[in-house]
N, CA, C and O atoms as a DFTB+ gen file, in Angstrom:
484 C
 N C O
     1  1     -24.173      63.651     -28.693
     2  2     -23.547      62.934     -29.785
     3  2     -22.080      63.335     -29.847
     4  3     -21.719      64.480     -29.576
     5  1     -21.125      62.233     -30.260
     6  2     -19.912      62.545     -29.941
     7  2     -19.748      63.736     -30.948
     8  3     -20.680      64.431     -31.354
     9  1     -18.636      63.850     -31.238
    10  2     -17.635      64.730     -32.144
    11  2     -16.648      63.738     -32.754
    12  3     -16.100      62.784     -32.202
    13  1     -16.548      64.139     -33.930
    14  2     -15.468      63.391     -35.179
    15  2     -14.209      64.523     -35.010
    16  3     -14.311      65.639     -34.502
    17  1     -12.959      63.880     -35.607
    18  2     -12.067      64.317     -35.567
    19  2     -11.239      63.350     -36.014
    20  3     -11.270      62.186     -35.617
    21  1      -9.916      64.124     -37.460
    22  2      -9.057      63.267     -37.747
    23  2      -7.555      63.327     -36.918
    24  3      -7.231      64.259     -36.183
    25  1      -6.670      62.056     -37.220
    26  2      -5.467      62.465     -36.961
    27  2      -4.825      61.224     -37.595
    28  3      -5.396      60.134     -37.635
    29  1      -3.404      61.499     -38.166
    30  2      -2.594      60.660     -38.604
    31  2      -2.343      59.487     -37.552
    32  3      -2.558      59.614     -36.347
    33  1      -1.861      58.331     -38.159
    34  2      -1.554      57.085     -37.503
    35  2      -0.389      57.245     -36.751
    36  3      -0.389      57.171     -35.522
    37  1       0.919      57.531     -37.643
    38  2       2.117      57.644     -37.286
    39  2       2.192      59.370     -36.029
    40  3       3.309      59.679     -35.614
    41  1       1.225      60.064     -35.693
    42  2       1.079      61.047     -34.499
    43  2       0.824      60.574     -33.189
    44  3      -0.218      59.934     -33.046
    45  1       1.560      60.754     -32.191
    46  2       0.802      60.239     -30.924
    47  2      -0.579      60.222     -30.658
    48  3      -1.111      61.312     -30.871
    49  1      -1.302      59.364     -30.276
    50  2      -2.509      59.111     -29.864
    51  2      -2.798      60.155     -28.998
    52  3      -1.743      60.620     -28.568
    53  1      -4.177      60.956     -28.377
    54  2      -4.171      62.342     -27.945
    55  2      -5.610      61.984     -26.958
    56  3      -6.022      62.895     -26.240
    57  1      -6.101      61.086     -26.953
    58  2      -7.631      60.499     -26.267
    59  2      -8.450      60.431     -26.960
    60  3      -8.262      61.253     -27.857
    61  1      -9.461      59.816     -27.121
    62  2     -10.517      59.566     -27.505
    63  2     -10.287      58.337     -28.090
    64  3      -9.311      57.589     -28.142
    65  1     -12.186      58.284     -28.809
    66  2     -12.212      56.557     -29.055
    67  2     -11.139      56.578     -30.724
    68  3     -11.387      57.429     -31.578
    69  1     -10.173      55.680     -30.902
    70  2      -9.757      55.980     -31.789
    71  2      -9.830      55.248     -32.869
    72  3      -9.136      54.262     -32.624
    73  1     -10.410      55.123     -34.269
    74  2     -10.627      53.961     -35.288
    75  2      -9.888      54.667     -36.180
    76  3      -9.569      55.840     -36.373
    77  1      -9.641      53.166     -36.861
    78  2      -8.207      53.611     -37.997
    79  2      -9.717      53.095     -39.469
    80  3     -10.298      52.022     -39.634
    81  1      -9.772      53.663     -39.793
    82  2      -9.996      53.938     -41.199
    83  2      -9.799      53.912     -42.607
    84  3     -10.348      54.385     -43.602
    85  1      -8.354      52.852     -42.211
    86  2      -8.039      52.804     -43.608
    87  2      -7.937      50.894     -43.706
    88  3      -7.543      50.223     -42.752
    89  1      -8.432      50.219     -45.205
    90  2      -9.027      49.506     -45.272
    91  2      -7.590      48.709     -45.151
    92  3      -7.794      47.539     -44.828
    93  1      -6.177      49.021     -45.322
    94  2      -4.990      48.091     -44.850
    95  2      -4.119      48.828     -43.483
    96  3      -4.288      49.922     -42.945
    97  1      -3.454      48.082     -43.290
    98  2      -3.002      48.278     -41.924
    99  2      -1.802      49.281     -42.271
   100  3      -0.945      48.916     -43.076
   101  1      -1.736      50.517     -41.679
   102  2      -0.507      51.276     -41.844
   103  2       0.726      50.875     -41.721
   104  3       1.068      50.151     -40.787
   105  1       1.591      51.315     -42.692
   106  2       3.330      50.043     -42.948
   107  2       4.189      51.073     -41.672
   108  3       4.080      52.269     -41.400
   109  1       5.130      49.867     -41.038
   110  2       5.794      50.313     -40.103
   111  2       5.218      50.667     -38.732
   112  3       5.905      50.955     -37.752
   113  1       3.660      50.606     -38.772
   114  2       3.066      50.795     -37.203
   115  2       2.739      49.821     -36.174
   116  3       1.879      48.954     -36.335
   117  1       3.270      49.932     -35.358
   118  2       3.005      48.312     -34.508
   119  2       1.439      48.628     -33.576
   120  3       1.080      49.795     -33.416
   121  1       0.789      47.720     -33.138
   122  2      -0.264      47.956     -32.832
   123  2      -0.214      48.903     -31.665
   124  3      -0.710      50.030     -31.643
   125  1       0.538      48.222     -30.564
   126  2       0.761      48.576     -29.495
   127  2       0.915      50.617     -29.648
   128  3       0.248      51.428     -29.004
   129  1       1.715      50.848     -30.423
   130  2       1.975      52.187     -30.888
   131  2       0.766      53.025     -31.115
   132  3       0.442      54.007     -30.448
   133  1      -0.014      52.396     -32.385
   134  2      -1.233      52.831     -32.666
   135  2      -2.316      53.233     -31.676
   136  3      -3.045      54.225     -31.710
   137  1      -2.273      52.444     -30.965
   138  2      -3.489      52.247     -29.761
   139  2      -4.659      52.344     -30.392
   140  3      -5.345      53.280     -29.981
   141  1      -5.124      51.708     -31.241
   142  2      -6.452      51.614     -31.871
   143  2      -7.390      50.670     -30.883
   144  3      -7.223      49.621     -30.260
   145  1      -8.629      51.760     -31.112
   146  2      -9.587      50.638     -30.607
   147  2     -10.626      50.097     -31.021
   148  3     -11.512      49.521     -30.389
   149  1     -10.454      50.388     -32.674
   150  2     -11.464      49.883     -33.609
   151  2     -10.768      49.802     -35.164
   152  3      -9.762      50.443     -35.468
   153  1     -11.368      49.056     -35.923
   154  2     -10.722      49.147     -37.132
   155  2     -11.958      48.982     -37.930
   156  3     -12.740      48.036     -37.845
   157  1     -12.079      50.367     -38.991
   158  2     -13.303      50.034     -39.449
   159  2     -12.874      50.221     -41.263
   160  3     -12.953      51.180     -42.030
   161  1     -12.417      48.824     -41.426
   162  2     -12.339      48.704     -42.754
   163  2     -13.188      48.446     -43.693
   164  3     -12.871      48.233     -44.864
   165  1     -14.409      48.448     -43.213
   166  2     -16.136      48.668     -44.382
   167  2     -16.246      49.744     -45.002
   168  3     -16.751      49.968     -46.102
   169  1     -15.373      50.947     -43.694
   170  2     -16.125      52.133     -44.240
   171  2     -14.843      52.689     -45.471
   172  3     -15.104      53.421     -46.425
   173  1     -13.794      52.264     -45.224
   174  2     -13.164      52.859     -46.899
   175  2     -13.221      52.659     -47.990
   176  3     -13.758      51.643     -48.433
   177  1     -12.688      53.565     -48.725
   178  2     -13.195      53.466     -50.124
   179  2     -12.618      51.930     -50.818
   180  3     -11.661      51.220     -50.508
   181  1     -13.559      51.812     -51.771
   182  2     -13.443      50.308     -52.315
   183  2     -11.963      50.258     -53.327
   184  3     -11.899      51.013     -54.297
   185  1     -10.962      49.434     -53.044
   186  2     -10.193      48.793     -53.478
   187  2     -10.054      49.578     -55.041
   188  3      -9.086      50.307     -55.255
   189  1     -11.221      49.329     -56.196
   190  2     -10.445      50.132     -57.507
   191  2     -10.713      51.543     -56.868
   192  3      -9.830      52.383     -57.040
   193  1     -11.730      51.871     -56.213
   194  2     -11.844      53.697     -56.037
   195  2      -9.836      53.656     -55.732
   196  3      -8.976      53.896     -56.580
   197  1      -9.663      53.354     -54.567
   198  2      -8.451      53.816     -54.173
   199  2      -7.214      53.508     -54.801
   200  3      -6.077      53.921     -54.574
   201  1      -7.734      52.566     -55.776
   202  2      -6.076      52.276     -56.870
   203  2      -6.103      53.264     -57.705
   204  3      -5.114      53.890     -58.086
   205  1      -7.473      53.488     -58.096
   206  2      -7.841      54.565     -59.471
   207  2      -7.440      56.329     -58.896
   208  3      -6.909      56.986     -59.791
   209  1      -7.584      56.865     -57.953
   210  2      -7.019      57.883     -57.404
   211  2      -5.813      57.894     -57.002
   212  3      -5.283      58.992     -57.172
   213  1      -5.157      57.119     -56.536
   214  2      -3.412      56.920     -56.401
   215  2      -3.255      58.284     -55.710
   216  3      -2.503      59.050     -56.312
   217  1      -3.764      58.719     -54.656
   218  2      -3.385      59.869     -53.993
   219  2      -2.920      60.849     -55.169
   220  3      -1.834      61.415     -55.046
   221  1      -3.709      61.070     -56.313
   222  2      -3.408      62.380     -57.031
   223  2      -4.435      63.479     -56.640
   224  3      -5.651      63.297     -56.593
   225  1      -3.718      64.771     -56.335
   226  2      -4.409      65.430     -55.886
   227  2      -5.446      66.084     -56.638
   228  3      -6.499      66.598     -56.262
   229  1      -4.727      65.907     -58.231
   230  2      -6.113      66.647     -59.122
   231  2      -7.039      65.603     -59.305
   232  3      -7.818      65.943     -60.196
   233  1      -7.369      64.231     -58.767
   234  2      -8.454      63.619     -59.269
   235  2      -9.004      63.517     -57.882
   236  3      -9.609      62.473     -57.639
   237  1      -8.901      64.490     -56.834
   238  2      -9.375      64.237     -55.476
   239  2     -10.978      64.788     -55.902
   240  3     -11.949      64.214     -55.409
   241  1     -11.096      65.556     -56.536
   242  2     -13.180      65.938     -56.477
   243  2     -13.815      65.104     -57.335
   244  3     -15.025      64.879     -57.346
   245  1     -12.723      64.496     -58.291
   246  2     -13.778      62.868     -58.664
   247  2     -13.421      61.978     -57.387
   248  3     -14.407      61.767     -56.680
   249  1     -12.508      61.544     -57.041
   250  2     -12.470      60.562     -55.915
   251  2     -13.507      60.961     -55.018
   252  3     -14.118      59.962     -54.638
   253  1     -14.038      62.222     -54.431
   254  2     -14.548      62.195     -53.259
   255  2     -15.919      62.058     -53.631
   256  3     -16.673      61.452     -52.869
   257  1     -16.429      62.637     -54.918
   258  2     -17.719      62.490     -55.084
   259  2     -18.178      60.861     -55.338
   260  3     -19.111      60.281     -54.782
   261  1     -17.277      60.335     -56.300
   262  2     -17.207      58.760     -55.839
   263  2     -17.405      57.997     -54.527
   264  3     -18.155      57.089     -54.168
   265  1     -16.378      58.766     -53.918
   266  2     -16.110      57.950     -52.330
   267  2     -17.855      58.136     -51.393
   268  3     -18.383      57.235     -50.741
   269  1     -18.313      59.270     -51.566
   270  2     -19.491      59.803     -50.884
   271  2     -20.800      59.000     -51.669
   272  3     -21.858      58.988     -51.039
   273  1     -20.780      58.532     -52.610
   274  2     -21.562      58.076     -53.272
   275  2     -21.634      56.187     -52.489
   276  3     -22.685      55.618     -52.192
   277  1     -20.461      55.693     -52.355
   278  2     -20.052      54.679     -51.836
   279  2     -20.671      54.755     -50.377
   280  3     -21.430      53.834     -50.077
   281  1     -20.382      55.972     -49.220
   282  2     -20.630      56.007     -48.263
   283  2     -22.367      55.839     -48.067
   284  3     -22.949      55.150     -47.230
   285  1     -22.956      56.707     -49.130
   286  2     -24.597      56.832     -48.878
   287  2     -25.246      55.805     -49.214
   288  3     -26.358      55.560     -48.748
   289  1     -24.518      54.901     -50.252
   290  2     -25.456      53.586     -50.998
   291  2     -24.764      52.504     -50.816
   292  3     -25.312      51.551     -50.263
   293  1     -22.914      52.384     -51.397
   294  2     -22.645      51.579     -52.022
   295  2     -21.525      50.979     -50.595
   296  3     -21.563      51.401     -49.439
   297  1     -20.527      49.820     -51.197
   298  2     -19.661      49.416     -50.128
   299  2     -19.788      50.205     -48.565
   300  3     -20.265      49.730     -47.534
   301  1     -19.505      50.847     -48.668
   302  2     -19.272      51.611     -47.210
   303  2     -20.272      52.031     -46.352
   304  3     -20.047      52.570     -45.268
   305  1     -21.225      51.832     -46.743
   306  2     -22.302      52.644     -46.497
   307  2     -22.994      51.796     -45.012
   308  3     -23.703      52.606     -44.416
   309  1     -22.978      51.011     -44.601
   310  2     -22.731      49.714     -43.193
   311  2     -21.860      50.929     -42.726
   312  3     -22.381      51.960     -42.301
   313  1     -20.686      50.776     -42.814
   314  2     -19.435      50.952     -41.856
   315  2     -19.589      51.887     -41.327
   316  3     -19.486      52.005     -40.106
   317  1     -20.025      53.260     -42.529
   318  2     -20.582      54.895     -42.275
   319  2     -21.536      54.806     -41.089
   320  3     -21.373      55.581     -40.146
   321  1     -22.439      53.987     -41.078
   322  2     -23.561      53.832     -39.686
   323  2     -22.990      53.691     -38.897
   324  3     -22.809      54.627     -38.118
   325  1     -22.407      52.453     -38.684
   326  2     -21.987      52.395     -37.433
   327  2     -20.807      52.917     -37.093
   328  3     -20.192      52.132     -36.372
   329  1     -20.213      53.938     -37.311
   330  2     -19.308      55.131     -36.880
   331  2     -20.330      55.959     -36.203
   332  3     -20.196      56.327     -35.036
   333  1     -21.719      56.357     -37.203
   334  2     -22.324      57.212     -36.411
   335  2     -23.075      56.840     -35.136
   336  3     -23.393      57.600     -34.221
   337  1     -23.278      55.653     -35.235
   338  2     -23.800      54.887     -33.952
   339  2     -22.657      54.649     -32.776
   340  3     -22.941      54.621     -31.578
   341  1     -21.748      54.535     -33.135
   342  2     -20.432      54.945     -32.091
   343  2     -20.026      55.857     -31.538
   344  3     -19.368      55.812     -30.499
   345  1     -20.442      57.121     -32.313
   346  2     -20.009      58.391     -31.786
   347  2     -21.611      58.944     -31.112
   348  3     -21.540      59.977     -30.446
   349  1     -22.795      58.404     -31.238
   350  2     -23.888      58.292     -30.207
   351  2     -23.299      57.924     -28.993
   352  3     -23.502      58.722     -28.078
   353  1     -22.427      56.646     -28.651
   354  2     -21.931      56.356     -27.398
   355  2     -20.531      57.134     -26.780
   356  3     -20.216      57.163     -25.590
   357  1     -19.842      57.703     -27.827
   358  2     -18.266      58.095     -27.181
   359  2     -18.239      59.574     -27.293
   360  3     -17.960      59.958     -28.429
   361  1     -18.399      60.265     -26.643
   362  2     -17.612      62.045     -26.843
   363  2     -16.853      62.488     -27.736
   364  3     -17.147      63.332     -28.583
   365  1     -15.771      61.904     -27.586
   366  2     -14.714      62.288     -29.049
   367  2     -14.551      60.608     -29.909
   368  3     -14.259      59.485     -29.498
   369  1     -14.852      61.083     -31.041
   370  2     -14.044      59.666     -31.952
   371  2     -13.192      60.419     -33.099
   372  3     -13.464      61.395     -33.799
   373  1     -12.119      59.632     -33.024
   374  2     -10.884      59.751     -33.592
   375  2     -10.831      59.005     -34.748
   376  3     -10.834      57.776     -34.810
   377  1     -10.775      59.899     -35.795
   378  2     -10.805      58.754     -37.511
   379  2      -9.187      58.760     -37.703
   380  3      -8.588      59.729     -38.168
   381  1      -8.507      57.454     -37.250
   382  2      -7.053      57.646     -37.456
   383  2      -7.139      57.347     -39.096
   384  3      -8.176      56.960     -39.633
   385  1      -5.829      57.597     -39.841
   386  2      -5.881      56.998     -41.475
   387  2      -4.070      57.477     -41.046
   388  3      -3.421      57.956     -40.116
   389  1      -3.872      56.884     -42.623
   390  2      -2.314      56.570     -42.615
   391  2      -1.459      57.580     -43.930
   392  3      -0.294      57.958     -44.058
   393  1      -2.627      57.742     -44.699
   394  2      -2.272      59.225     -45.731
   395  2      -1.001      60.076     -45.644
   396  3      -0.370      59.307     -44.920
   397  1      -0.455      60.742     -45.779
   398  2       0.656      61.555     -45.651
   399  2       0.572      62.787     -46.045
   400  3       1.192      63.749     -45.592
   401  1      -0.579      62.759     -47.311
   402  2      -1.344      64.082     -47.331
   403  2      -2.558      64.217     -46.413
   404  3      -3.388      63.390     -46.036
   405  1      -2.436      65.210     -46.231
   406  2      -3.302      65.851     -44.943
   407  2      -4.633      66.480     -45.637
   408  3      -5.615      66.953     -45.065
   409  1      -4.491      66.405     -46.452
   410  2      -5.668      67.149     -47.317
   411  2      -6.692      66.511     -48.358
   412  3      -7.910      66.679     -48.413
   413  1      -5.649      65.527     -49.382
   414  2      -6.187      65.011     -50.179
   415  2      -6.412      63.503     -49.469
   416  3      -5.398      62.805     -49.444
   417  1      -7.239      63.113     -49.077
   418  2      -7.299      61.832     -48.698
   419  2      -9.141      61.209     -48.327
   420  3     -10.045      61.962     -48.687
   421  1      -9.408      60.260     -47.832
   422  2     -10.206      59.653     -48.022
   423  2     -10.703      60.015     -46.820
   424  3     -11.882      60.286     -47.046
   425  1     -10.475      60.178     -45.644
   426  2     -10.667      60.472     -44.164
   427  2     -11.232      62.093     -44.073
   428  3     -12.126      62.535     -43.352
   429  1     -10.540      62.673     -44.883
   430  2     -11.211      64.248     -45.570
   431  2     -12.469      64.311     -45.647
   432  3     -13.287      64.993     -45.031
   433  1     -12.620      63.174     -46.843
   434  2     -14.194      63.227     -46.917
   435  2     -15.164      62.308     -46.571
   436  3     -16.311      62.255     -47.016
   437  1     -14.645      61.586     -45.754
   438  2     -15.672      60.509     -44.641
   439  2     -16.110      61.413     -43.196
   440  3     -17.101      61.213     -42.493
   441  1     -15.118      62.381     -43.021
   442  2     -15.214      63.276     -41.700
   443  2     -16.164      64.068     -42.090
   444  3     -17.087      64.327     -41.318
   445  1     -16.102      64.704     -43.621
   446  2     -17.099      65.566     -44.294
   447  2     -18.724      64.661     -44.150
   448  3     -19.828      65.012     -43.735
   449  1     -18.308      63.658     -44.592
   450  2     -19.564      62.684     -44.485
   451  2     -20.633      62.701     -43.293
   452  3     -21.821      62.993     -43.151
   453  1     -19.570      62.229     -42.514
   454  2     -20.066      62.231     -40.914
   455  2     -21.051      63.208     -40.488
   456  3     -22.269      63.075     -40.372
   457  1     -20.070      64.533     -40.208
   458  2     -20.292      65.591     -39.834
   459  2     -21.973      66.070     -40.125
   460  3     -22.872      66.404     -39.352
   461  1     -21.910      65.932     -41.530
   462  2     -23.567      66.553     -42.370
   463  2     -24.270      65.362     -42.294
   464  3     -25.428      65.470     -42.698
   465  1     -23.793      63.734     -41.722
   466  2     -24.961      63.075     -41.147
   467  2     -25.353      63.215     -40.536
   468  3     -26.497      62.764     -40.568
   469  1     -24.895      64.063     -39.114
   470  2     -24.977      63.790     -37.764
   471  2     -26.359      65.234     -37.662
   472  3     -27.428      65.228     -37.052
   473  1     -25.707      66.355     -38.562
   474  2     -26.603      67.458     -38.765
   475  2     -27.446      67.433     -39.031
   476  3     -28.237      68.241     -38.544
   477  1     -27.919      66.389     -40.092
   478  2     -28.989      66.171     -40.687
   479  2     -29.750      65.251     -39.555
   480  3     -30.806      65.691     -39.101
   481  1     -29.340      64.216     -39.167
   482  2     -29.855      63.401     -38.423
   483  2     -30.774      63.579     -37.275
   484  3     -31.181      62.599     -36.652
């Protein structure tokens, strides 16, 4: 089973399968640049989750318990599969996102997601 792993959009691409993760297209990135080879906009968080967190970092442990709740049942929860059914076929997959915080973000805890599916699984 592959391995998850994040990295910013705007960072050079480094190998692996790489899906961008975030449900709009990163501003200023041309595709060609990106080198994406998937775009999996099911699996992010739903539209008010991500207006209602506004990248504040103190409402990141309501956002994520939200966001994880989304991943196991609600919106996302499609997209979450078939990431893990992708990384059944690829060695490394690459969760690109476009964030600027490195910490507080949505890709944080979809990687968290992943990870304890794949364990459990």
């Amino acid at each position: 089973m592959g391995n998850f792993r994040l990295l910013r959009a705007y960072e050079p691409a480094d190998g692996g399968h790489r899906i961008l993760v975030d449900r709009l297209w990163p501003r200023g990135l041309s595709k060609e640049r990106a080198a994406i080879d998937d775009w999996a906009k099911d699996v992010a968080p739903s539209t008010a989750l991500r207006v209602e967190f506004g990248h504040m970092p103190e409402r990141f442990e309501e956002f994520s318990d939200i966001y994880r709740h989304e991943l196991e049942a609600g919106e996302a929860a499609e997209g979450a599969r078939r990431l893990l059914e992708i990384a059944g076929n690829e060695p490394d997959v690459v969760l690109v996102y476009a964030a600027r915080d490195t910490v507080h973000n949505h890709a944080v805890v979809l990687l968290d997601f992943l990870r304890r599916s794949q364990a459990e699984g």
